[in-house]
XYZ file of C-alpha atoms in Angstrom:
420
model
C 105.193 102.788 101.163
C 105.258 99.237 102.423
C 102.827 96.689 103.675
C 102.598 94.574 106.807
C 101.588 90.906 106.957
C 99.595 89.536 109.873
C 98.539 85.937 110.431
C 94.841 85.748 111.297
C 93.384 82.252 111.522
C 94.310 80.544 108.268
C 94.821 83.727 106.266
C 97.512 86.281 105.734
C 96.364 89.841 105.261
C 98.157 92.866 103.926
C 97.414 96.150 105.575
C 97.395 99.570 104.086
C 99.538 102.033 105.946
C 98.457 105.636 106.453
C 100.871 107.889 104.579
C 101.547 111.351 103.284
C 99.633 110.472 100.099
C 96.470 109.491 101.982
C 96.691 112.641 104.134
C 97.062 114.811 101.043
C 94.036 113.149 99.468
C 91.962 113.808 102.611
C 92.990 117.480 102.575
C 92.113 117.722 98.888
C 88.708 116.187 99.520
C 88.027 118.632 102.370
C 89.076 121.538 100.144
C 86.719 120.321 97.410
C 83.755 120.149 99.780
C 84.449 123.602 101.251
C 84.864 125.143 97.799
C 81.602 123.617 96.567
C 79.688 124.953 99.554
C 81.220 128.432 99.190
C 80.167 128.437 95.557
C 76.624 127.516 96.552
C 76.581 130.249 99.212
C 77.743 132.787 96.661
C 75.051 131.664 94.237
C 72.313 132.217 96.834
C 73.639 135.558 98.103
C 74.293 137.123 94.693
C 70.718 136.896 93.348
C 69.223 140.199 92.089
C 66.824 142.045 94.395
C 63.807 141.623 92.173
C 64.556 137.921 91.893
C 64.762 137.713 95.694
C 61.375 139.465 96.003
C 59.990 136.980 93.523
C 61.246 134.076 95.618
C 59.707 135.581 98.779
C 56.307 135.723 97.113
C 56.746 132.213 95.682
C 57.896 130.015 98.603
C 57.210 126.731 96.776
C 59.497 127.705 93.923
C 62.040 128.884 96.479
C 62.072 125.456 98.175
C 62.292 123.736 94.804
C 65.244 125.888 93.802
C 67.008 125.184 97.083
C 66.431 121.449 96.598
C 67.941 121.630 93.139
C 71.008 123.416 94.481
C 71.393 120.895 97.324
C 71.064 117.990 94.883
C 73.697 119.582 92.661
C 76.057 119.995 95.610
C 75.559 116.359 96.677
C 76.206 115.112 93.162
C 79.381 117.180 92.948
C 80.568 115.828 96.314
C 79.840 112.220 95.282
C 81.658 112.729 91.987
C 84.636 114.271 93.765
C 84.792 111.409 96.232
C 84.847 108.830 93.427
C 87.588 110.691 91.577
C 89.647 111.094 94.747
C 89.188 107.446 95.711
C 90.413 106.412 92.276
C 93.351 108.821 92.600
C 94.249 107.419 96.015
C 94.241 103.824 94.739
C 96.548 104.801 91.893
C 98.892 106.581 94.307
C 98.910 103.645 96.700
C 99.566 101.244 93.859
C 97.089 98.517 94.770
C 93.701 97.242 93.664
C 94.188 97.279 89.932
C 91.623 94.501 89.446
C 88.014 95.398 88.776
C 86.017 92.913 90.860
C 82.714 94.326 89.610
C 83.062 92.376 86.359
C 80.240 89.872 85.851
C 82.646 87.002 85.042
C 84.679 87.312 88.258
C 84.203 84.305 90.554
C 82.405 85.041 93.836
C 85.274 83.495 95.846
C 87.745 85.847 94.173
C 85.529 88.846 94.964
C 85.316 87.771 98.609
C 89.082 87.289 98.877
C 89.854 90.680 97.310
C 87.438 92.682 99.455
C 88.942 95.205 101.869
C 88.163 94.776 105.552
C 88.319 97.703 107.954
C 89.965 97.033 111.290
C 87.242 96.586 113.930
C 88.808 99.138 116.286
C 89.728 101.663 113.618
C 93.224 102.947 112.924
C 95.995 101.166 114.807
C 97.854 103.749 116.890
C 101.233 102.000 116.649
C 101.431 101.107 112.954
C 98.910 103.423 111.318
C 97.156 100.396 109.760
C 93.570 101.101 108.772
C 92.378 98.076 106.765
C 93.267 94.588 105.606
C 94.024 94.229 101.906
C 94.304 90.884 100.104
C 97.783 89.972 98.904
C 97.521 89.193 95.183
C 99.993 89.978 92.405
C 99.113 93.034 90.308
C 99.834 91.144 87.085
C 96.812 88.974 87.870
C 94.730 91.728 86.247
C 96.156 90.688 82.866
C 94.919 87.120 83.428
C 91.658 87.890 85.208
C 89.711 85.212 83.311
C 92.219 82.483 84.177
C 92.375 83.686 87.784
C 88.597 83.592 88.045
C 88.643 80.058 86.640
C 91.227 79.141 89.289
C 88.904 80.445 92.015
C 85.891 78.348 90.975
C 85.564 75.378 93.346
C 83.319 73.889 96.011
C 83.925 75.525 99.383
C 85.219 73.000 101.957
C 85.310 70.386 99.191
C 88.233 68.905 97.259
C 90.247 71.374 95.195
C 90.171 70.842 91.427
C 93.198 69.108 89.928
C 94.383 72.374 88.405
C 97.931 72.872 89.712
C 99.051 73.431 86.109
C 96.554 76.310 85.826
C 98.006 77.865 88.986
C 101.537 77.479 87.617
C 100.478 79.066 84.324
C 99.254 82.088 86.282
C 102.538 82.232 88.217
C 104.568 82.135 85.001
C 102.465 85.059 83.739
C 103.464 87.090 86.770
C 100.285 86.449 88.783
C 102.104 85.808 92.023
C 101.251 85.329 94.802
C 98.048 83.467 93.989
C 94.977 83.997 96.185
C 94.269 81.490 98.914
C 91.430 79.016 98.391
C 88.960 77.424 100.802
C 89.232 73.871 99.506
C 91.248 70.763 100.368
C 94.233 69.953 98.179
C 94.461 66.420 96.870
C 96.373 64.210 99.288
C 98.702 61.644 97.730
C 99.758 58.918 100.207
C 103.497 59.324 100.707
C 104.369 55.670 101.173
C 107.862 54.253 100.932
C 109.685 57.389 102.099
C 113.133 56.825 103.574
C 114.470 58.412 106.718
C 116.934 61.266 106.398
C 119.796 61.183 105.393
C 119.294 57.853 103.594
C 116.516 59.561 101.612
C 119.039 61.770 99.793
C 120.127 59.027 97.368
C 117.386 56.393 97.570
C 115.034 55.954 94.569
C 111.767 57.886 94.815
C 108.548 55.974 94.201
C 106.599 57.185 91.161
C 103.348 56.559 93.044
C 103.909 59.489 95.416
C 104.400 62.005 92.586
C 101.703 63.974 90.733
C 101.749 63.335 86.984
C 98.605 65.154 85.877
C 99.254 67.902 83.355
C 102.696 66.494 82.454
C 103.836 64.886 79.221
C 105.817 62.173 81.000
C 104.018 59.816 83.360
C 107.037 58.074 84.901
C 110.665 58.714 85.880
C 112.057 56.626 83.027
C 110.476 59.018 80.535
C 111.888 62.053 82.390
C 115.407 60.627 82.490
C 115.404 60.248 78.700
C 114.718 63.960 78.254
C 116.889 67.025 78.574
C 114.513 69.131 80.635
C 116.999 72.005 80.868
C 120.733 72.677 80.542
C 121.160 71.550 84.145
C 118.698 68.656 84.126
C 119.487 65.863 81.693
C 118.709 62.605 83.467
C 118.646 64.499 86.756
C 115.897 62.282 88.233
C 118.242 59.285 88.193
C 119.828 59.674 91.624
C 121.063 56.092 91.962
C 123.391 55.939 88.943
C 124.701 58.139 86.161
C 126.195 61.613 86.295
C 123.752 62.969 88.892
C 125.543 60.917 91.559
C 128.874 62.537 90.591
C 127.826 66.185 90.346
C 129.775 68.532 92.630
C 132.138 65.738 93.766
C 133.728 64.770 90.440
C 134.600 67.325 87.761
C 134.034 66.692 84.070
C 135.767 69.885 82.959
C 137.516 73.008 84.180
C 134.187 74.791 84.671
C 133.028 72.201 87.213
C 134.009 73.233 90.739
C 134.062 70.661 93.532
C 131.835 71.426 96.469
C 134.525 70.886 99.118
C 136.883 73.264 97.303
C 134.228 75.993 97.294
C 133.356 75.501 100.973
C 137.042 75.857 101.834
C 136.960 79.398 100.411
C 134.240 80.565 102.801
C 135.051 82.899 105.657
C 133.012 82.300 108.786
C 131.705 78.955 107.578
C 128.653 77.967 105.528
C 125.469 77.104 107.432
C 122.513 78.008 105.211
C 122.247 78.499 101.466
C 119.874 79.072 98.571
C 119.936 77.155 95.281
C 118.290 78.940 92.348
C 116.657 76.608 89.807
C 118.230 73.606 91.453
C 116.892 70.806 89.252
C 116.111 67.673 91.263
C 117.840 68.969 94.410
C 121.266 67.329 94.066
C 123.167 70.449 95.120
C 121.075 70.677 98.297
C 121.652 66.951 98.893
C 125.434 67.325 98.675
C 125.308 70.295 101.045
C 123.070 68.367 103.454
C 125.780 65.691 103.657
C 128.025 68.489 104.929
C 125.471 69.717 107.515
C 124.482 72.759 105.443
C 120.783 73.571 104.994
C 119.904 74.657 101.457
C 116.553 75.843 100.135
C 115.949 74.905 96.496
C 113.935 77.241 94.280
C 111.823 75.305 91.785
C 108.698 75.163 89.628
C 107.115 72.032 88.163
C 107.932 72.860 84.544
C 107.582 69.558 82.613
C 108.370 67.489 85.724
C 107.303 67.057 89.400
C 110.414 68.807 90.751
C 108.901 70.045 94.023
C 107.544 66.680 95.175
C 110.712 64.866 94.111
C 112.933 67.257 96.079
C 110.688 66.950 99.139
C 110.785 63.136 98.886
C 114.574 63.366 99.197
C 114.114 65.112 102.548
C 115.008 68.555 101.161
C 113.239 71.929 101.140
C 111.662 72.991 97.801
C 110.522 76.601 97.435
C 107.754 76.851 94.821
C 108.536 80.269 93.402
C 109.244 81.882 90.035
C 112.351 83.987 89.544
C 110.155 86.988 88.708
C 109.088 87.075 92.354
C 111.111 88.933 94.973
C 112.834 86.379 97.185
C 110.762 85.991 100.400
C 113.795 86.289 102.656
C 115.144 89.040 104.845
C 118.344 90.909 103.955
C 121.808 89.370 104.509
C 120.621 85.916 105.632
C 122.401 83.403 103.357
C 126.004 82.253 103.633
C 125.965 80.917 100.078
C 123.795 81.294 96.965
C 124.231 78.857 94.091
C 122.899 79.543 90.590
C 123.402 78.216 87.094
C 121.851 78.797 83.667
C 118.388 79.063 85.241
C 119.483 82.580 86.147
C 119.342 83.617 82.487
C 116.914 86.480 81.810
C 116.698 85.729 78.089
C 116.564 88.818 75.909
C 115.782 91.097 78.856
C 119.057 92.215 80.487
C 117.165 94.353 82.999
C 115.482 91.200 84.335
C 118.866 89.665 85.160
C 119.954 92.958 86.703
C 116.961 93.050 89.087
C 117.589 89.398 89.945
C 121.244 90.040 90.715
C 120.332 92.855 93.084
C 117.927 90.524 94.915
C 120.672 87.903 95.203
C 122.994 90.557 96.601
C 120.303 91.682 99.063
C 119.821 88.235 100.591
C 123.515 87.254 100.666
C 125.431 88.242 103.801
C 128.674 90.203 103.710
C 131.496 87.710 103.262
C 129.073 85.171 101.803
C 129.705 83.326 98.547
C 127.857 83.597 95.258
C 128.577 80.468 93.211
C 127.783 80.944 89.520
C 127.884 77.416 88.126
C 128.294 76.833 84.372
C 126.269 79.864 83.307
C 125.723 79.622 79.567
C 126.550 82.730 77.543
C 125.378 82.519 73.948
C 128.389 84.519 72.788
C 131.269 86.699 73.969
C 129.043 89.784 73.915
C 126.692 88.285 76.478
C 129.651 87.139 78.579
C 131.038 90.677 78.529
C 127.666 92.125 79.564
C 127.382 89.637 82.442
C 130.949 90.352 83.544
C 130.288 94.095 83.637
C 127.107 93.522 85.643
C 128.937 91.386 88.223
C 131.777 93.900 88.526
C 129.285 96.617 89.502
C 128.735 94.806 92.814
C 132.405 94.863 93.778
C 132.598 91.153 94.601
C 135.988 89.548 95.153
C 136.733 86.929 92.494
C 137.844 83.805 94.351
C 137.383 81.599 91.277
C 136.729 82.683 87.672
C 136.786 80.251 84.748
C 135.526 80.797 81.212
C 135.327 77.773 78.912
C 133.586 76.444 75.839
C 131.344 73.431 75.485
C 130.044 71.872 72.287
C 126.336 71.136 72.180
C 125.800 67.460 71.303
C 122.480 68.092 69.558
C 121.586 70.255 66.598
C 124.340 72.254 64.938
C 126.987 71.211 67.496
C 127.984 74.838 67.851
C 130.148 75.782 70.807
C 128.858 78.006 73.603
C 130.671 80.033 76.227
C 130.241 78.949 79.850
C 131.204 80.991 82.891
C 131.826 79.536 86.342
C 132.777 81.745 89.273
C 132.887 81.904 93.040
C 132.463 85.478 94.243
C 132.625 86.907 97.755
C 130.318 89.733 98.743
C 132.104 92.732 100.269
C 131.049 94.504 103.443
C 129.441 97.845 102.576
C 129.176 100.758 104.955
């Protein structure tokens, strides 16, 4: 059972669709009411004769008894309706949050309320009501979500982007909409595209609240991830050489990969793309790339946007908001790692496969495997999809920090087959 999104004013609503489950529940409710009434009828008709004579001679007691029976029937019906409503919600799989709690913010209650369509059931789609689109995992962080929804209506939004990101990282995605104005940072000193791809970004246009570093110099001294060590330095250093100059056999050149494509590369998706350098290199080649990012320890989204590129603020636990078979190329690196949960990587791989067109390329770039066992598991997972291996290189790199132990890195360019 799916849901339909409809843009109404400034809000997006999800609609519940009439289904077999809802029809079955209605039939069950009707059966319950009929059964209860038949039971009441039997109770009245099966009274002994002397008891009936007693009721005839005592009309007030008779009325009182009837009232008691009617009250009992109404209570049974109300109880059945509550149980069936709860059953229907469980079957439909939505509304797991109890908005009757006293600590739930009033704005959150208003957003989560269901709204019946003014003209009743839609004859074309079967839609009956609008349902707010909020992640089910938000129930586990109801207190934080309620805190997120406390603000002055039509006033400035609190400076709480880090709270929203914390909810997203806990699986509370998408977040509810808010009726407040986000803080506006003057975007001065922006360069025109394509000069913006490699020009320095002013620190004044970035948001530093909630971050340990308060300037780009601090960020460039840190290794924020395996793929982002000094990645905010786009005027000098290795970031200016990525994808055009190889440092090892695992580093593929971007022009070599594009030459492998059948039908050309027009649009792509970069998963956990750091500061947007991959998208910048593709933009130089007239290819539009969307970069998936979160602001973990750095203002990635604003920095990517300042370069004239498209950041998509989304966690990898969220289903990609794209239709099937739309991308010519998907690029991913160690950000794809699901940690100790192999099923997480498996779900992610199926979503990558869903959005990649037949004949499109999946570029796995320096994916770090902790050991040969993990490499073998990843290889078996990839082989399940039947991709053609255009490039496949396994190498070792020595970590410069800590124990200097070597790790296995896999780089591959894979072509998705056409499936009938």
